[in-house]
C-alpha cells in the first residue's frame, strides 16, 4: 500500500506515507559495538549491544529494502587529519587518557578510533549498507550537525523517519530531537536500538513519547513495523 499504519505506536497510532518515509540507522559501527573501539575506550561494556538491537535492525532493513524505502546509515567518523574533531572532543578534560583518544590506536586490527576508513569505524556486517543506500559521515552526535542531511531529506521529499541504532540516549536521541525541530515526524523502534546503560534507553523511550509525543513516537517491535510496511 501507500501507507503503513503502526497501531501499537505510542503515545498513539501513526501512519507513515511510504514514499516520504526513510529508515535511519545510526552508528551501527564496530567503534561502538566491538571490543577495541571508541565505546570501549570510553569505559563501556560493549558486549550486550549487538544482541539487543541487531536482530531488530536486520528486520527493519530487510523490510525497508523490500519496500524500496530510502535507507540512511550514519557513521560517527572523523577525517584522517582530524580537522573536523574539535580539541574539546579529542583532548579536553573529559576525554580518555592518551592511547584511548580519537585518532589513536587502541587495538590492532581496529585502526584509529573514530576515523573514517579505519576497520573499527565500519558498520558491522549484518547491517552493512548496500548499493544505493546513503552512508553519511558525521563529526558529532547528531546527524544534522555539519552534514547535508536536512537538504538530502528535503530533496527526496522525506517527511517521516524511522529510527534505529546506537546509542539510544546519545546519537539516536540527539538526532531524533534535531529531526523533530526540523519538522520530521520520528518513530523510534525499541528493539532496534540499544544503550550501554539500560536505564537510559528506557528513559529515552519514556521521554520521547511523553507529553503527547514531545519528540515523536515509539514502537516496540521491528516485526510490527516490517509487517506494516
Ligand atoms: C556516542 C553514539 N555514544 N553513536 N556515539 O558517542 O551514540
Coordinates of N, CA, C and O in Angstrom, one line a residue, residues 4-190:
X4 N 1.6 3.0 5.7 CA 1.8 2.0 6.7 C 1.3 2.5 8.1 O 1.8 3.5 8.5
X5 N 0.4 1.8 8.7 CA -0.1 2.2 10.0 C 0.5 1.3 11.1 O 0.5 0.1 11.0
X6 N 1.0 2.0 12.1 CA 1.5 1.3 13.3 C 0.6 1.5 14.5 O 0.7 2.5 15.2
X7 N -0.4 0.6 14.6 CA -1.4 0.8 15.7 C -0.8 0.7 17.1 O -1.3 1.2 18.1
X8 N 0.3 0.0 17.2 CA 1.0 -0.2 18.5 C 1.8 1.0 19.0 O 2.3 1.0 20.1
X9 N 2.0 1.9 18.1 CA 2.9 3.0 18.4 C 2.4 3.8 19.6 O 1.2 3.8 19.8
X10 N 3.3 4.5 20.3 CA 2.8 5.3 21.4 C 3.4 6.7 21.3 O 4.5 6.8 20.7
X11 N 2.8 7.8 21.7 CA 1.6 7.8 22.5 C 0.3 7.4 21.8 O -0.7 7.3 22.4
X12 N 0.4 7.3 20.4 CA -0.8 7.0 19.7 C -0.4 6.3 18.4 O 0.8 6.3 18.0
X13 N -1.3 5.7 17.7 CA -1.1 5.1 16.4 C -0.5 6.2 15.4 O -0.8 7.3 15.5
X14 N 0.4 5.7 14.5 CA 0.9 6.6 13.5 C 0.8 6.0 12.1 O 1.0 4.8 12.0
X15 N 0.6 6.8 11.1 CA 0.5 6.3 9.7 C 1.7 7.0 8.9 O 1.9 8.2 9.0
X16 N 2.5 6.1 8.3 CA 3.7 6.5 7.6 C 3.4 6.5 6.1 O 3.0 5.5 5.5
X17 N 3.5 7.6 5.4 CA 3.4 7.7 3.9 C 4.7 7.1 3.3 O 5.8 7.7 3.5
X18 N 4.6 5.9 2.7 CA 5.8 5.2 2.4 C 6.8 5.9 1.4 O 8.0 5.8 1.5
X19 N 6.2 6.7 0.5 CA 7.0 7.4 -0.4 C 7.9 8.5 0.2 O 8.9 8.9 -0.3
X20 N 7.4 8.9 1.4 CA 8.2 10.0 2.0 C 8.7 9.6 3.4 O 8.9 10.4 4.3
X21 N 8.9 8.3 3.6 CA 9.5 7.8 4.8 C 10.8 7.2 4.6 O 11.0 6.5 3.6
X22 N 11.8 7.5 5.4 CA 13.1 6.9 5.3 C 13.4 6.1 6.6 O 12.9 6.5 7.7
X23 N 14.3 5.1 6.5 CA 14.8 4.4 7.6 C 16.2 5.0 7.9 O 17.1 5.0 7.0
X24 N 16.4 5.4 9.2 CA 17.7 5.9 9.6 C 18.4 5.0 10.6 O 17.9 4.7 11.6
X25 N 19.5 4.5 10.2 CA 20.3 3.5 11.0 C 21.5 4.3 11.6 O 22.4 4.7 10.8
X26 N 21.5 4.5 12.9 CA 22.5 5.4 13.5 C 23.7 4.6 14.0 O 23.6 3.7 14.9
X27 N 24.9 4.8 13.5 CA 26.2 4.5 14.1 C 26.3 3.0 14.5 O 26.9 2.7 15.5
X28 N 25.8 2.1 13.7 CA 26.0 0.6 13.9 C 27.4 0.2 13.6 O 27.7 -0.6 12.7
X29 N 28.4 0.9 14.3 CA 29.8 0.7 13.9 C 30.5 -0.2 14.9 O 30.2 -0.2 16.1
X30 N 31.6 -0.8 14.5 CA 32.5 -1.5 15.4 C 33.0 -0.6 16.5 O 33.2 -1.0 17.6
X31 N 33.2 0.7 16.1 CA 33.7 1.6 17.1 C 32.7 1.7 18.4 O 33.2 2.1 19.4
X32 N 31.5 1.4 18.2 CA 30.6 1.4 19.4 C 30.2 0.0 19.8 O 29.7 -0.2 20.9
X33 N 30.3 -1.0 18.9 CA 29.7 -2.3 19.2 C 30.8 -3.4 19.5 O 30.4 -4.5 19.9
X34 N 32.0 -3.1 19.2 CA 33.1 -4.2 19.3 C 34.2 -3.8 20.3 O 34.4 -2.6 20.6
X35 N 34.8 -4.8 20.9 CA 36.0 -4.5 21.7 C 37.1 -3.8 20.9 O 37.3 -4.0 19.7
X36 N 37.7 -2.9 21.6 CA 38.8 -2.1 20.9 C 38.4 -0.9 20.2 O 39.1 -0.3 19.5
X37 N 37.1 -0.6 20.3 CA 36.5 0.6 19.6 C 36.4 1.8 20.6 O 36.9 1.7 21.7
X38 N 35.8 2.8 20.1 CA 35.7 4.0 20.8 C 34.8 3.9 22.1 O 35.1 4.4 23.2
X39 N 33.7 3.2 21.9 CA 32.8 2.9 23.1 C 33.5 2.2 24.2 O 33.4 2.5 25.4
X40 N 34.3 1.3 23.8 CA 35.2 0.5 24.8 C 36.2 1.4 25.4 O 36.4 1.4 26.6
X41 N 36.8 2.3 24.6 CA 37.8 3.3 25.1 C 37.2 4.2 26.2 O 37.9 4.6 27.1
X42 N 35.9 4.5 26.0 CA 35.3 5.3 27.0 C 34.9 4.6 28.3 O 34.3 5.2 29.2
X43 N 35.2 3.3 28.3 CA 35.0 2.5 29.5 C 33.7 1.7 29.6 O 33.3 1.2 30.6
X44 N 33.0 1.6 28.4 CA 31.7 0.9 28.4 C 31.9 -0.6 28.2 O 32.9 -1.0 27.5
X45 N 31.0 -1.4 28.7 CA 30.9 -2.8 28.3 C 30.1 -2.9 27.0 O 28.9 -2.6 27.0
X46 N 30.8 -3.3 26.0 CA 30.2 -3.3 24.6 C 29.5 -4.6 24.3 O 29.0 -4.8 23.2
X47 N 29.6 -5.6 25.2 CA 29.3 -7.0 24.8 C 27.8 -7.2 24.5 O 27.4 -8.0 23.8
X48 N 26.9 -6.4 25.2 CA 25.5 -6.7 25.1 C 24.7 -5.9 24.0 O 23.6 -6.2 23.7
X49 N 25.4 -4.9 23.5 CA 24.7 -4.0 22.5 C 24.2 -4.8 21.3 O 23.0 -4.6 20.9
X50 N 25.0 -5.6 20.7 CA 24.7 -6.3 19.5 C 23.4 -7.2 19.6 O 22.5 -7.1 18.8
X51 N 23.4 -8.0 20.6 CA 22.3 -8.9 20.7 C 21.0 -8.2 21.0 O 19.9 -8.7 20.7
X52 N 21.1 -7.0 21.6 CA 19.9 -6.3 22.0 C 19.2 -5.6 20.8 O 18.0 -5.6 20.7
X53 N 20.0 -5.1 19.8 CA 19.4 -4.3 18.7 C 19.7 -4.8 17.3 O 18.9 -4.4 16.4
X54 N 20.6 -5.7 17.1 CA 20.9 -6.1 15.7 C 19.8 -6.9 15.1 O 19.5 -6.7 13.9
X55 N 19.3 -7.9 15.8 CA 18.2 -8.7 15.2 C 17.0 -7.8 14.7 O 16.5 -7.9 13.6
X56 N 16.6 -6.9 15.5 CA 15.5 -5.9 15.2 C 15.9 -5.1 14.0 O 15.2 -4.9 13.0
X57 N 17.1 -4.6 14.0 CA 17.6 -3.7 12.9 C 17.6 -4.5 11.6 O 17.3 -3.9 10.5
X58 N 18.0 -5.7 11.6 CA 18.0 -6.5 10.4 C 16.6 -6.7 9.8 O 16.4 -6.7 8.6
X59 N 15.7 -6.9 10.7 CA 14.3 -7.0 10.3 C 13.8 -5.7 9.6 O 13.2 -5.7 8.5
X60 N 14.1 -4.6 10.2 CA 13.8 -3.3 9.7 C 14.4 -3.0 8.3 O 13.8 -2.6 7.4
X61 N 15.7 -3.4 8.2 CA 16.4 -3.1 7.0 C 15.9 -4.0 5.9 O 15.7 -3.5 4.7
X62 N 15.6 -5.2 6.2 CA 15.1 -6.1 5.1 C 13.7 -5.6 4.6 O 13.5 -5.6 3.4
X63 N 12.9 -5.1 5.5 CA 11.6 -4.6 5.1 C 11.7 -3.3 4.3 O 11.0 -3.1 3.3
X64 N 12.6 -2.5 4.8 CA 12.8 -1.2 4.1 C 13.3 -1.4 2.7 O 12.9 -0.7 1.7
X65 N 14.2 -2.4 2.5 CA 14.8 -2.7 1.2 C 13.7 -3.2 0.3 O 13.7 -2.9 -0.9
X66 N 12.9 -4.1 0.8 CA 11.9 -4.7 0.0 C 10.9 -3.7 -0.5 O 10.4 -3.8 -1.6
X67 N 10.6 -2.7 0.4 CA 9.6 -1.7 0.0 C 10.2 -0.5 -0.6 O 9.6 0.5 -0.9
X68 N 11.6 -0.6 -0.9 CA 12.3 0.5 -1.6 C 12.3 1.8 -0.8 O 12.2 2.9 -1.5
X69 N 12.2 1.8 0.5 CA 12.4 3.0 1.3 C 13.8 3.5 1.1 O 14.7 2.8 1.0
X70 N 13.9 4.8 1.3 CA 15.3 5.4 1.4 C 15.9 4.9 2.7 O 15.2 5.0 3.7
X71 N 17.1 4.4 2.6 CA 17.8 4.0 3.8 C 19.1 4.8 4.0 O 19.9 5.0 3.0
X72 N 19.2 5.4 5.2 CA 20.4 6.2 5.5 C 21.1 5.6 6.7 O 20.5 5.2 7.7
X73 N 22.4 5.4 6.4 CA 23.3 4.8 7.5 C 24.2 6.0 7.9 O 24.8 6.6 7.1
X74 N 24.2 6.3 9.3 CA 25.2 7.3 9.7 C 26.4 6.6 10.4 O 26.3 5.5 10.9
X75 N 27.5 7.3 10.3 CA 28.7 6.8 11.0 C 29.3 8.0 11.7 O 29.5 9.1 11.1
X76 N 29.7 7.9 13.0 CA 30.4 8.9 13.6 C 31.9 8.7 13.2 O 32.5 7.7 13.5
X77 N 32.3 9.6 12.3 CA 33.6 9.4 11.6 C 34.3 10.7 11.4 O 33.7 11.6 10.8
X78 N 35.5 10.8 11.8 CA 36.3 12.0 11.6 C 37.3 11.8 10.4 O 37.7 10.7 10.1
X79 N 37.6 12.9 9.8 CA 38.6 12.9 8.7 C 39.9 12.5 9.2 O 40.2 12.7 10.4
X80 N 40.8 12.0 8.3 CA 42.1 11.4 8.7 C 42.9 12.5 9.5 O 43.7 12.2 10.4
X81 N 42.9 13.7 9.0 CA 43.7 14.8 9.7 C 43.0 15.4 10.9 O 43.5 16.3 11.5
X82 N 41.8 14.9 11.2 CA 41.0 15.3 12.4 C 40.6 16.7 12.4 O 40.4 17.3 13.4
X83 N 40.6 17.3 11.2 CA 40.2 18.7 11.1 C 38.8 19.0 11.5 O 38.4 20.1 11.9
X84 N 38.0 17.9 11.5 CA 36.6 18.1 11.9 C 36.3 17.6 13.3 O 35.2 17.3 13.7
X85 N 37.4 17.4 14.1 CA 37.3 17.0 15.5 C 37.9 18.1 16.4 O 39.1 18.3 16.4
X86 N 37.0 18.7 17.1 CA 37.5 19.8 18.0 C 38.3 19.3 19.2 O 38.2 18.2 19.6
X87 N 39.2 20.2 19.7 CA 40.0 19.8 20.8 C 39.2 19.3 22.0 O 39.6 18.4 22.7
X88 N 38.1 19.9 22.2 CA 37.2 19.5 23.3 C 36.9 18.1 23.3 O 36.9 17.4 24.3
X89 N 36.6 17.6 22.1 CA 36.2 16.2 21.9 C 37.4 15.2 21.9 O 37.2 14.0 22.3
X90 N 38.5 15.7 21.6 CA 39.7 14.8 21.4 C 40.6 14.8 22.6 O 41.0 13.7 23.1
X91 N 40.9 16.0 23.1 CA 41.9 16.1 24.2 C 41.5 16.9 25.4 O 42.2 17.2 26.3
X92 N 40.2 17.2 25.4 CA 39.6 18.0 26.5 C 39.6 17.3 27.9 O 39.9 16.1 27.9
X93 N 39.3 18.0 28.9 CA 39.3 17.4 30.3 C 38.5 16.2 30.5 O 38.7 15.4 31.4
X94 N 37.4 16.0 29.7 CA 36.6 14.8 29.9 C 36.9 13.7 29.0 O 36.2 12.7 28.8
X95 N 38.0 13.8 28.2 CA 38.4 12.8 27.3 C 39.2 11.7 28.0 O 39.8 11.9 29.0
X96 N 39.2 10.5 27.3 CA 40.1 9.4 27.9 C 41.5 9.8 27.9 O 41.9 10.7 27.1
X97 N 42.4 9.0 28.6 CA 43.8 9.3 28.6 C 44.4 8.9 27.3 O 43.8 8.3 26.4
X98 N 45.7 9.4 27.1 CA 46.4 9.1 25.9 C 46.4 7.6 25.6 O 46.5 6.8 26.5
X99 N 46.3 7.3 24.3 CA 46.2 5.8 23.9 C 44.7 5.4 23.7 O 44.5 4.4 23.1
X100 N 43.8 6.2 24.2 CA 42.4 5.8 24.1 C 41.6 7.0 23.4 O 40.4 7.0 23.5
X101 N 42.3 7.9 22.8 CA 41.7 9.1 22.3 C 41.3 8.9 20.8 O 41.9 8.1 20.1
X102 N 40.4 9.8 20.3 CA 40.0 9.8 18.9 C 41.3 10.0 18.1 O 42.1 10.8 18.4
X103 N 41.5 9.1 17.1 CA 42.6 9.2 16.2 C 43.8 8.3 16.6 O 44.7 8.1 15.8
X104 N 43.7 7.7 17.8 CA 44.7 6.8 18.3 C 44.3 5.4 18.1 O 43.1 5.1 17.8
X105 N 45.3 4.5 18.2 CA 45.0 3.0 18.0 C 44.9 2.4 19.4 O 45.9 2.4 20.1
X106 N 43.7 1.9 19.7 CA 43.6 1.2 21.0 C 43.9 -0.3 20.8 O 44.5 -0.9 21.7
X107 N 43.4 -0.9 19.7 CA 43.6 -2.3 19.5 C 44.0 -2.6 18.0 O 43.3 -2.1 17.1
X108 N 45.1 -3.3 17.8 CA 45.5 -3.7 16.5 C 44.3 -4.3 15.7 O 43.5 -5.0 16.3
X109 N 44.2 -4.0 14.5 CA 43.1 -4.5 13.7 C 41.9 -3.7 13.6 O 41.1 -3.8 12.7
X110 N 41.8 -2.8 14.6 CA 40.6 -1.8 14.6 C 41.0 -0.5 14.0 O 40.2 0.3 13.6
X111 N 42.3 -0.3 13.8 CA 42.8 1.0 13.3 C 42.6 2.2 14.3 O 42.4 2.0 15.5
X112 N 42.5 3.4 13.7 CA 42.4 4.6 14.6 C 41.0 4.8 15.0 O 40.0 4.7 14.2
X113 N 40.8 5.1 16.3 CA 39.5 5.3 16.9 C 38.7 6.4 16.2 O 39.2 7.5 16.0
X114 N 37.5 6.1 15.7 CA 36.6 7.0 15.2 C 37.1 7.8 14.0 O 36.6 8.9 13.7
X115 N 38.0 7.2 13.2 CA 38.5 7.8 12.0 C 38.0 7.1 10.8 O 38.0 5.8 10.7
X116 N 37.4 7.8 9.9 CA 36.9 7.3 8.6 C 37.9 6.4 7.9 O 39.1 6.9 7.8
X117 N 37.5 5.3 7.5 CA 38.5 4.4 6.7 C 39.1 3.4 7.6 O 39.7 2.4 7.1
X118 N 39.1 3.5 8.9 CA 39.6 2.5 9.8 C 38.7 1.3 9.9 O 37.5 1.5 9.9
X119 N 39.2 0.1 10.0 CA 38.4 -1.1 10.1 C 37.3 -0.9 11.3 O 36.2 -1.3 11.1
X120 N 37.7 -0.4 12.4 CA 36.8 -0.3 13.5 C 35.7 0.8 13.3 O 34.8 0.8 14.1
X121 N 35.9 1.6 12.3 CA 34.9 2.6 12.1 C 33.8 2.1 11.1 O 32.8 2.8 10.9
X122 N 34.0 0.9 10.6 CA 33.0 0.4 9.7 C 31.7 -0.1 10.4 O 31.8 -0.5 11.5
X123 N 30.7 -0.1 9.6 CA 29.4 -0.6 10.1 C 29.5 -2.1 10.2 O 30.1 -2.8 9.3
X124 N 28.9 -2.7 11.3 CA 29.0 -4.2 11.4 C 28.3 -4.9 10.3 O 27.4 -4.4 9.7
X125 N 28.9 -6.1 10.0 CA 28.5 -6.8 8.8 C 26.9 -7.0 8.6 O 26.4 -6.8 7.5
X126 N 26.3 -7.4 9.7 CA 24.9 -7.8 9.5 C 23.9 -6.7 9.1 O 22.8 -6.9 8.6
X127 N 24.4 -5.5 9.3 CA 23.5 -4.3 8.9 C 24.3 -3.4 8.0 O 24.0 -2.2 7.9
X128 N 25.3 -3.9 7.3 CA 26.1 -3.0 6.5 C 25.3 -2.5 5.3 O 24.4 -3.2 4.8
X129 N 25.7 -1.3 4.8 CA 24.9 -0.7 3.7 C 25.1 -1.5 2.4 O 26.1 -2.2 2.2
X130 N 24.1 -1.4 1.6 CA 24.2 -2.0 0.2 C 24.1 -0.8 -0.8 O 23.8 0.3 -0.5
X131 N 24.5 -1.2 -2.0 CA 24.5 -0.2 -3.1 C 23.1 0.6 -3.2 O 22.1 0.0 -3.0
X132 N 23.3 1.9 -3.3 CA 22.1 2.7 -3.5 C 21.6 3.3 -2.1 O 20.8 4.2 -2.1
X133 N 22.2 2.9 -1.0 CA 21.8 3.5 0.2 C 22.8 4.6 0.6 O 24.0 4.6 0.1
X134 N 22.3 5.5 1.4 CA 23.1 6.7 1.7 C 24.0 6.4 3.0 O 23.4 5.8 4.0
X135 N 25.3 6.6 2.9 CA 26.1 6.5 4.1 C 26.7 7.9 4.4 O 27.3 8.5 3.6
X136 N 26.4 8.3 5.6 CA 26.6 9.7 6.0 C 27.6 9.7 7.1 O 27.3 9.2 8.2
X137 N 28.8 10.3 6.9 CA 29.7 10.5 8.0 C 29.4 11.8 8.7 O 29.1 12.8 8.1
X138 N 29.4 11.7 10.1 CA 29.1 12.9 10.9 C 30.1 13.1 12.0 O 30.6 12.1 12.6
X139 N 30.6 14.3 12.2 CA 31.6 14.5 13.2 C 31.0 14.7 14.6 O 31.8 14.8 15.6
X140 N 29.7 14.8 14.7 CA 29.1 15.0 16.1 C 28.2 13.8 16.4 O 28.2 12.8 15.8
X141 N 27.4 14.1 17.5 CA 26.4 13.1 17.9 C 25.2 13.1 17.0 O 24.7 12.1 16.5
X142 N 24.7 14.3 16.8 CA 23.5 14.5 15.9 C 23.9 14.4 14.4 O 24.9 14.8 14.0
X143 N 23.0 13.7 13.7 CA 23.3 13.5 12.2 C 23.0 14.7 11.4 O 23.3 14.8 10.2
X144 N 22.4 15.8 12.0 CA 22.2 17.0 11.2 C 23.3 18.0 11.4 O 23.4 19.0 10.7
X145 N 24.2 17.8 12.3 CA 25.3 18.7 12.6 C 26.5 18.5 11.6 O 27.1 17.4 11.6
X146 N 26.8 19.6 10.8 CA 27.9 19.6 9.8 C 27.7 18.4 8.8 O 28.7 17.8 8.4
X147 N 26.5 18.1 8.4 CA 26.3 17.2 7.3 C 25.2 17.8 6.4 O 24.6 18.8 6.8
X148 N 25.0 17.2 5.3 CA 23.9 17.7 4.4 C 22.6 17.0 4.6 O 21.8 17.0 3.6
X149 N 22.4 16.4 5.7 CA 21.2 15.5 5.9 C 19.9 16.2 5.7 O 19.0 15.7 5.0
X150 N 19.7 17.4 6.2 CA 18.4 18.1 6.1 C 18.1 18.3 4.6 O 17.1 18.1 4.1
X151 N 19.1 18.9 3.9 CA 18.9 19.1 2.4 C 18.7 17.8 1.7 O 17.8 17.8 0.8
X152 N 19.4 16.8 2.0 CA 19.2 15.5 1.3 C 17.8 15.0 1.5 O 17.1 14.6 0.6
X153 N 17.3 15.1 2.7 CA 15.9 14.6 3.0 C 14.9 15.5 2.3 O 13.9 15.0 1.7
X154 N 15.1 16.8 2.3 CA 14.2 17.7 1.6 C 14.2 17.4 0.1 O 13.1 17.3 -0.5
X155 N 15.3 17.2 -0.5 CA 15.4 16.9 -1.9 C 14.6 15.6 -2.3 O 14.1 15.5 -3.4
X156 N 14.6 14.7 -1.4 CA 14.0 13.4 -1.6 C 12.5 13.4 -1.1 O 11.9 12.3 -1.2
X157 N 12.1 14.5 -0.6 CA 10.7 14.6 -0.2 C 10.3 13.8 1.0 O 9.2 13.4 1.2
X158 N 11.3 13.6 1.9 CA 11.1 12.8 3.1 C 10.5 13.7 4.2 O 10.9 14.8 4.5
X159 N 9.4 13.1 4.8 CA 8.8 13.8 5.9 C 8.8 13.0 7.2 O 8.6 13.5 8.3
X160 N 8.9 11.7 7.1 CA 8.8 10.7 8.2 C 10.1 9.9 8.3 O 10.6 9.4 7.3
X161 N 10.6 9.7 9.5 CA 11.8 9.0 9.8 C 11.6 7.9 10.8 O 11.1 8.1 11.9
X162 N 12.0 6.7 10.4 CA 12.0 5.5 11.3 C 13.5 5.4 11.8 O 14.4 5.3 11.0
X163 N 13.6 5.4 13.2 CA 15.0 5.3 13.7 C 15.3 4.0 14.4 O 14.6 3.5 15.2
X164 N 16.6 3.6 14.1 CA 17.2 2.5 14.9 C 18.7 2.9 15.1 O 19.2 3.8 14.4
X165 N 19.4 2.2 16.0 CA 20.8 2.4 16.1 C 21.3 2.5 17.5 O 20.6 2.3 18.5
X166 N 22.5 3.0 17.6 CA 23.2 3.1 18.9 C 23.9 4.5 19.0 O 24.3 5.0 18.0
X167 N 24.1 5.0 20.2 CA 23.4 4.5 21.4 C 22.1 5.3 21.6 O 22.0 6.5 21.2
X168 N 21.1 4.7 22.3 CA 19.8 5.3 22.3 C 19.8 6.8 22.9 O 19.2 7.6 22.3
X169 N 20.6 7.0 24.0 CA 20.5 8.3 24.6 C 21.5 9.3 24.1 O 21.4 10.4 24.5
X170 N 22.4 8.8 23.3 CA 23.4 9.7 22.7 C 23.0 10.0 21.3 O 22.1 10.8 21.0
X171 N 23.6 9.3 20.3 CA 23.4 9.7 18.9 C 22.0 9.6 18.4 O 21.6 10.3 17.6
X172 N 21.3 8.6 18.9 CA 19.9 8.4 18.4 C 19.0 9.5 18.9 O 18.3 10.1 18.2
X173 N 19.1 9.7 20.2 CA 18.2 10.7 20.8 C 18.5 12.1 20.2 O 17.6 12.8 19.9
X174 N 19.8 12.5 20.2 CA 20.1 13.8 19.7 C 19.6 14.0 18.2 O 19.0 15.0 17.9
X175 N 19.8 12.9 17.4 CA 19.4 13.0 16.0 C 17.8 13.1 15.9 O 17.3 13.9 15.1
X176 N 17.1 12.4 16.7 CA 15.7 12.5 16.7 C 15.2 13.9 17.1 O 14.3 14.4 16.5
X177 N 15.9 14.5 18.1 CA 15.5 15.8 18.5 C 15.8 16.8 17.4 O 15.0 17.7 17.2
X178 N 16.9 16.7 16.8 CA 17.3 17.6 15.7 C 16.2 17.5 14.6 O 15.8 18.5 14.0
X179 N 15.8 16.2 14.3 CA 14.8 16.0 13.2 C 13.5 16.6 13.6 O 12.8 17.2 12.7
X180 N 13.1 16.4 14.8 CA 11.8 16.9 15.3 C 11.8 18.4 15.2 O 10.8 19.0 14.7
X181 N 12.9 19.1 15.5 CA 12.9 20.6 15.4 C 12.8 21.0 13.9 O 12.4 22.1 13.6
X182 N 13.2 20.1 13.0 CA 13.2 20.5 11.6 C 11.9 20.0 10.9 O 11.8 20.1 9.7
X183 N 11.0 19.5 11.6 CA 9.7 19.2 11.1 C 9.5 17.8 10.6 O 8.5 17.5 10.0
X184 N 10.4 16.9 10.9 CA 10.2 15.5 10.6 C 9.5 14.7 11.7 O 9.8 14.9 12.8
X185 N 8.5 13.9 11.3 CA 7.9 13.0 12.2 C 8.8 11.8 12.5 O 9.3 11.2 11.5
X186 N 9.0 11.5 13.7 CA 10.0 10.5 14.0 C 9.4 9.3 14.8 O 8.6 9.5 15.7
X187 N 9.8 8.1 14.4 CA 9.4 6.9 15.1 C 10.7 6.1 15.6 O 11.5 5.7 14.7
X188 N 10.8 5.9 16.9 CA 11.9 5.1 17.4 C 11.5 3.7 17.6 O 10.5 3.4 18.3
X189 N 12.2 2.7 17.1 CA 11.9 1.3 17.2 C 12.7 0.7 18.3 O 13.9 0.6 18.3
X190 N 12.0 0.3 19.4 CA 12.6 0.0 20.6 C 13.5 -1.2 20.6 O 14.6 -1.2 21.2

